[in-house]
Coordinates of N, CA and C in Angstrom, one line a residue:
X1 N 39.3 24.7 194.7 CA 39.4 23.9 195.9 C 40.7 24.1 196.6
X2 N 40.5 24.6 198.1 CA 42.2 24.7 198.8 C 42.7 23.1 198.6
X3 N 44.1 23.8 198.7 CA 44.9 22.6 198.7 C 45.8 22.4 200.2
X4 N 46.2 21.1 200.5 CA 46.7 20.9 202.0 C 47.9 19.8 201.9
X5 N 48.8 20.9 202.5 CA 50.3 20.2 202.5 C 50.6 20.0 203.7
X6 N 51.8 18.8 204.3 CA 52.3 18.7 205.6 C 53.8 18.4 205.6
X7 N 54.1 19.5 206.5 CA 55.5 20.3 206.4 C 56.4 19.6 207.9
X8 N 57.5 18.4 207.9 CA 58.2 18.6 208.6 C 58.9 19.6 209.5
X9 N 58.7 20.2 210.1 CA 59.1 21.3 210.7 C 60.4 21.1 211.1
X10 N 61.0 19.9 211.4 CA 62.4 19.2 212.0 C 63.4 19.4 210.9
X11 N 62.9 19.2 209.3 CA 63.8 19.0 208.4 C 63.7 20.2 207.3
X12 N 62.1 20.9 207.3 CA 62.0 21.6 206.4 C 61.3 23.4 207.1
X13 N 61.6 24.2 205.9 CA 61.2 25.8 206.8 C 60.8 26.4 205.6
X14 N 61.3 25.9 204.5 CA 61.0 27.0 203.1 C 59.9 26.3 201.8
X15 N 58.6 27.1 202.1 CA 57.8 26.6 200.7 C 57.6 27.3 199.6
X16 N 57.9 27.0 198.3 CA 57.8 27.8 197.4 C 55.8 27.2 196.9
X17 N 55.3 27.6 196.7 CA 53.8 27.9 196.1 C 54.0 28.4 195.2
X18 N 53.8 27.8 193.8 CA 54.0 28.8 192.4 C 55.4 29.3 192.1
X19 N 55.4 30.7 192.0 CA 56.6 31.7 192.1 C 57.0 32.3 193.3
X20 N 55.5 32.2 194.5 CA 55.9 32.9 195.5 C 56.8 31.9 196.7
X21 N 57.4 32.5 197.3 CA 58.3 31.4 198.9 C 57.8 32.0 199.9
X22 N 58.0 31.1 201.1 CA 57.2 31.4 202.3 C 58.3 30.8 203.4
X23 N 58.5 30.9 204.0 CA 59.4 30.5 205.3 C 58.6 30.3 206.4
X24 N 59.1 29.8 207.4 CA 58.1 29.3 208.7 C 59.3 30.4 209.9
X25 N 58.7 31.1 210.4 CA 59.2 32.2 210.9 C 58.7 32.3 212.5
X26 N 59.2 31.9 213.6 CA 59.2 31.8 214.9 C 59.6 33.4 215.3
X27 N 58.1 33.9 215.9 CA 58.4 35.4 216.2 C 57.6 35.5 217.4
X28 N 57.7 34.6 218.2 CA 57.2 34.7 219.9 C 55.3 33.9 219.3
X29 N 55.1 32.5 220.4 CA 53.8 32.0 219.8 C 54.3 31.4 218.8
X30 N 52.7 30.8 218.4 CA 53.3 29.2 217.1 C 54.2 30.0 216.1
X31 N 54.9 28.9 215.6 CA 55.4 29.2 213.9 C 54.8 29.4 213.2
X32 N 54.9 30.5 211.8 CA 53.6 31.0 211.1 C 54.5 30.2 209.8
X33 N 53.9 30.7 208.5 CA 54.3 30.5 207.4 C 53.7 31.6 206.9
X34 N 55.4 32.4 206.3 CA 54.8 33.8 206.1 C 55.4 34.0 204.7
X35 N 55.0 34.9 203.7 CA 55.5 35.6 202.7 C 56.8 36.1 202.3
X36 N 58.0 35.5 201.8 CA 59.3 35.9 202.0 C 59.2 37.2 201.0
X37 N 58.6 38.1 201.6 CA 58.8 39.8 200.2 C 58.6 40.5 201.5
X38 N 59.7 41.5 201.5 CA 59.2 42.9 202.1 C 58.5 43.5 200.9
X39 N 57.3 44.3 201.9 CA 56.0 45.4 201.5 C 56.8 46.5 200.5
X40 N 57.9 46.9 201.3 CA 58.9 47.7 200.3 C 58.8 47.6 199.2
X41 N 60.3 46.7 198.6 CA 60.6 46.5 197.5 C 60.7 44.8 197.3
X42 N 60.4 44.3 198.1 CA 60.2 42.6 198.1 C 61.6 42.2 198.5
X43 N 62.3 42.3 198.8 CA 63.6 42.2 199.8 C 63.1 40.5 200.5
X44 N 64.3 39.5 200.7 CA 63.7 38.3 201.6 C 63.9 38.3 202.7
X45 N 62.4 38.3 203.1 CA 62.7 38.7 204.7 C 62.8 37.8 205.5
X46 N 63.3 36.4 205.1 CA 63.9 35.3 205.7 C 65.7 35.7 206.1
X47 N 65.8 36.9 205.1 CA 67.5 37.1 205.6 C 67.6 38.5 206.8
X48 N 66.3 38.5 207.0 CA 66.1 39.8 208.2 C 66.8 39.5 209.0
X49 N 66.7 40.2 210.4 CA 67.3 40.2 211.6 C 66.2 40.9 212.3
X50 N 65.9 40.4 213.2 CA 64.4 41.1 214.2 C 65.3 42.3 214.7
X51 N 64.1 43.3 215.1 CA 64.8 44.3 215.9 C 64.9 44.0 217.3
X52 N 66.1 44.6 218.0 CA 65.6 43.9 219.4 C 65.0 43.9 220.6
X53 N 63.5 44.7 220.2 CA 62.6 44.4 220.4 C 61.6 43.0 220.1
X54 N 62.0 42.6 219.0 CA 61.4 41.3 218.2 C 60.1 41.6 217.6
X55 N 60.1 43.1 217.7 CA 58.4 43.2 216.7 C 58.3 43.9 215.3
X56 N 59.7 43.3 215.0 CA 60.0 44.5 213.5 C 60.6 43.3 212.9
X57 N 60.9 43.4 211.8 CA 62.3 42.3 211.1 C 62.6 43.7 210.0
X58 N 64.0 43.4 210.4 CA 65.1 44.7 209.8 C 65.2 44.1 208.1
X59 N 64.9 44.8 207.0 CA 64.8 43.7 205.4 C 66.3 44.0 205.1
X60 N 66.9 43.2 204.7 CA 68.0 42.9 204.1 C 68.9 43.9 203.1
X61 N 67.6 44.3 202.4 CA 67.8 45.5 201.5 C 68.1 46.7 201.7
X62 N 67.3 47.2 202.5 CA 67.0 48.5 202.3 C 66.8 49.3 203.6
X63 N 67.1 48.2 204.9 CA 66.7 48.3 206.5 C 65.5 49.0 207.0
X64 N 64.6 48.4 205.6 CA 63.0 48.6 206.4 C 62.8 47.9 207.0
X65 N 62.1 48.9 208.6 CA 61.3 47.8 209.0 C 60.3 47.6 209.2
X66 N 59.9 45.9 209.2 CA 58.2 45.4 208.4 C 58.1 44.6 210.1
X67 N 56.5 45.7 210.6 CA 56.2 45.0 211.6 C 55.7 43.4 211.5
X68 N 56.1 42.6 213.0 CA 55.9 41.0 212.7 C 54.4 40.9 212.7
X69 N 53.7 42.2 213.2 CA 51.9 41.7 212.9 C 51.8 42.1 211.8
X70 N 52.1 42.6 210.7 CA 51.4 43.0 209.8 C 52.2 41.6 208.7
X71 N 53.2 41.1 208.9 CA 53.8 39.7 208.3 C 52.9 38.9 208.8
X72 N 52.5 38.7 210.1 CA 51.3 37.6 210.4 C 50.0 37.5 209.6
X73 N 49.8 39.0 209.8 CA 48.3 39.0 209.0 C 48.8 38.2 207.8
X74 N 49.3 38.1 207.0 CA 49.5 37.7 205.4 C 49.9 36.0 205.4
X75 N 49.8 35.4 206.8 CA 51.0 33.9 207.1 C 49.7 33.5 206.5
X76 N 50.0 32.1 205.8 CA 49.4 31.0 205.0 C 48.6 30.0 206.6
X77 N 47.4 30.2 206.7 CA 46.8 29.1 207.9 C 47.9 27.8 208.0
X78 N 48.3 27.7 209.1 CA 48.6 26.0 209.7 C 49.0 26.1 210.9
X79 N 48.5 24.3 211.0 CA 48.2 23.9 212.3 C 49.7 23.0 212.8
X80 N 50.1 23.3 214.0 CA 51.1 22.7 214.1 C 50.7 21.4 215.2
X81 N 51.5 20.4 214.9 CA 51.4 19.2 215.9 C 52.9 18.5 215.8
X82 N 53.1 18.8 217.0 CA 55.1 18.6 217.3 C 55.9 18.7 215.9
X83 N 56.2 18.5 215.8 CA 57.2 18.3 214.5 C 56.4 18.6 213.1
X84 N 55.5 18.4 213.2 CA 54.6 18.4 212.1 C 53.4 19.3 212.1
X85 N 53.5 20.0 209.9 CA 52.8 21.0 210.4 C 51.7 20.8 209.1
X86 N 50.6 21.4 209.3 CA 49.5 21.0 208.1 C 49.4 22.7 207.9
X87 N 49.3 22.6 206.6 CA 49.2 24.0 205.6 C 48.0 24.4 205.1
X88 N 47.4 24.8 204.6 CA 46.2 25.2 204.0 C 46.8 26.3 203.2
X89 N 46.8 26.0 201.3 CA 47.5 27.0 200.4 C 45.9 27.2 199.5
X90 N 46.2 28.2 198.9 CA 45.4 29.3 198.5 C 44.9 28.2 197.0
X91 N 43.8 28.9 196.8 CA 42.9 28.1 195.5 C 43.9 28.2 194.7
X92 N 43.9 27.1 193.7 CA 44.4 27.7 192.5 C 45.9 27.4 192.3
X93 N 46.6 26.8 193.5 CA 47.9 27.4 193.5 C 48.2 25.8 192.7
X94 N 49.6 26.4 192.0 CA 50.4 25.7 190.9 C 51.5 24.7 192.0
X95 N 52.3 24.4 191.4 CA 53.3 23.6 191.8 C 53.9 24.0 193.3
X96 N 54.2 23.5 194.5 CA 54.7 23.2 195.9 C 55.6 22.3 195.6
X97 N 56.9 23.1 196.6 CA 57.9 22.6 196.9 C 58.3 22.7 198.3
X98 N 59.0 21.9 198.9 CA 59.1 22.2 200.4 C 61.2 22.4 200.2
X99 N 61.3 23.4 201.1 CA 63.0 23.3 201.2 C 63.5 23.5 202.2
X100 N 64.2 23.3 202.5 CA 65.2 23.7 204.2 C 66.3 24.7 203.4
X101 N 66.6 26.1 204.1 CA 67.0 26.5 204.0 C 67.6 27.8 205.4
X102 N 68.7 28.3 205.3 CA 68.9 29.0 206.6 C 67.7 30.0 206.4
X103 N 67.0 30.6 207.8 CA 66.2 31.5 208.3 C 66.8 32.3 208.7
X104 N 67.6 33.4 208.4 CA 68.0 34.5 209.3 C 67.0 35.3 210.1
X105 N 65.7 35.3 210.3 CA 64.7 35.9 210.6 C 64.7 35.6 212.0
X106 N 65.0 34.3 212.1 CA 64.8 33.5 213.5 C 66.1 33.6 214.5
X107 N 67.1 34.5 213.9 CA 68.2 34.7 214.6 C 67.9 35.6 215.8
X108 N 68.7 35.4 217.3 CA 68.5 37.0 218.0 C 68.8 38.0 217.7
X109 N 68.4 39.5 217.6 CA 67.8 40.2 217.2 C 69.9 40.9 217.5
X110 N 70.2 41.7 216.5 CA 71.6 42.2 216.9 C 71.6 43.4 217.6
X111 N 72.8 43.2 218.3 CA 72.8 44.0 219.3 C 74.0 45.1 218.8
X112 N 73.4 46.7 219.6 CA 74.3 47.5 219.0 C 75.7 47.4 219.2
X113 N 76.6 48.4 218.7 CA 78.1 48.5 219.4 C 78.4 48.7 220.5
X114 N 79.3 48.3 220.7 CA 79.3 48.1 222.7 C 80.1 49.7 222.7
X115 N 79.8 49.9 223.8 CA 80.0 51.6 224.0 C 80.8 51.7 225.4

C-alpha cells in the first residue's frame, strides 16, 4: 500500500525514504521531489548548479550534465498547496525522514568569466 507524507515547503526540502534522499528542486513550474543521484555515478545533485540555460544541472562530481526532464521523469508524485506539500512514496518504503538542508540546484545558474 503507497504511503503519504506532507512536507512543509517553508521549513523543509530534503526526504530521505529508506537509504534513498530526494530534494524538492524548483526548475521552472511546480516544485518536484526528485532523486538526489546523478545517472552517472550518483553524485548529489542537490549540490548541482543548472546550466544557464536551466535545462541541465551541472553534478558536482564529475560535470555531467543530467537533463531536468529526464530528473522529472523519476520526481516522487506531489501535490502542492501554498506552503504545503503532499507526497505519494513508493510501496514498500521503510523509514521517512524530512530535513532542511541547502539546495544548490536551485541556485542561478553560473555565469562564465567575464571577458
Amino acid at each position: 500500500m503507497a504511503r503519504v507524507i506532507v512536507i512543509d515547503l517553508s521549513r523543509h526540502n530534503t526526504v530521505y525514504v529508506g537509504h534513498d534522499r530526494y530534494f524538492v528542486l524548483h526548475a521552472g513550474g511546480p516544485p518536484l521531489l526528485v532523486r538526489d543521484h546523478c545517472p552517472h555515478r550518483g553524485g548529489p545533485l542537490s549540490l548541482a548548479r543548472p546550466t544557464p540555460d536551466g535545462r541541465r544541472l551541472s553534478c558536482p562530481w564529475h560535470g555531467t550534465k543530467v537533463g531536468v526532464s529526464a530528473v522529472r521523469r523519476g520526481c516522487l508524485p506531489m501535490v502542492r498547496s501554498g506552503d504545503e506539500a503532499v507526497v505519494l512514496l513508493p510501496d514498500g518504503t521503510e523509514p521517512v525522514s524530512v530535513l532542511r538542508k541547502e539546495v544548490l540546484a536551485n541556485l542561478p545558474a553560473e555565469t562564465g568569466p567575464a571577458c
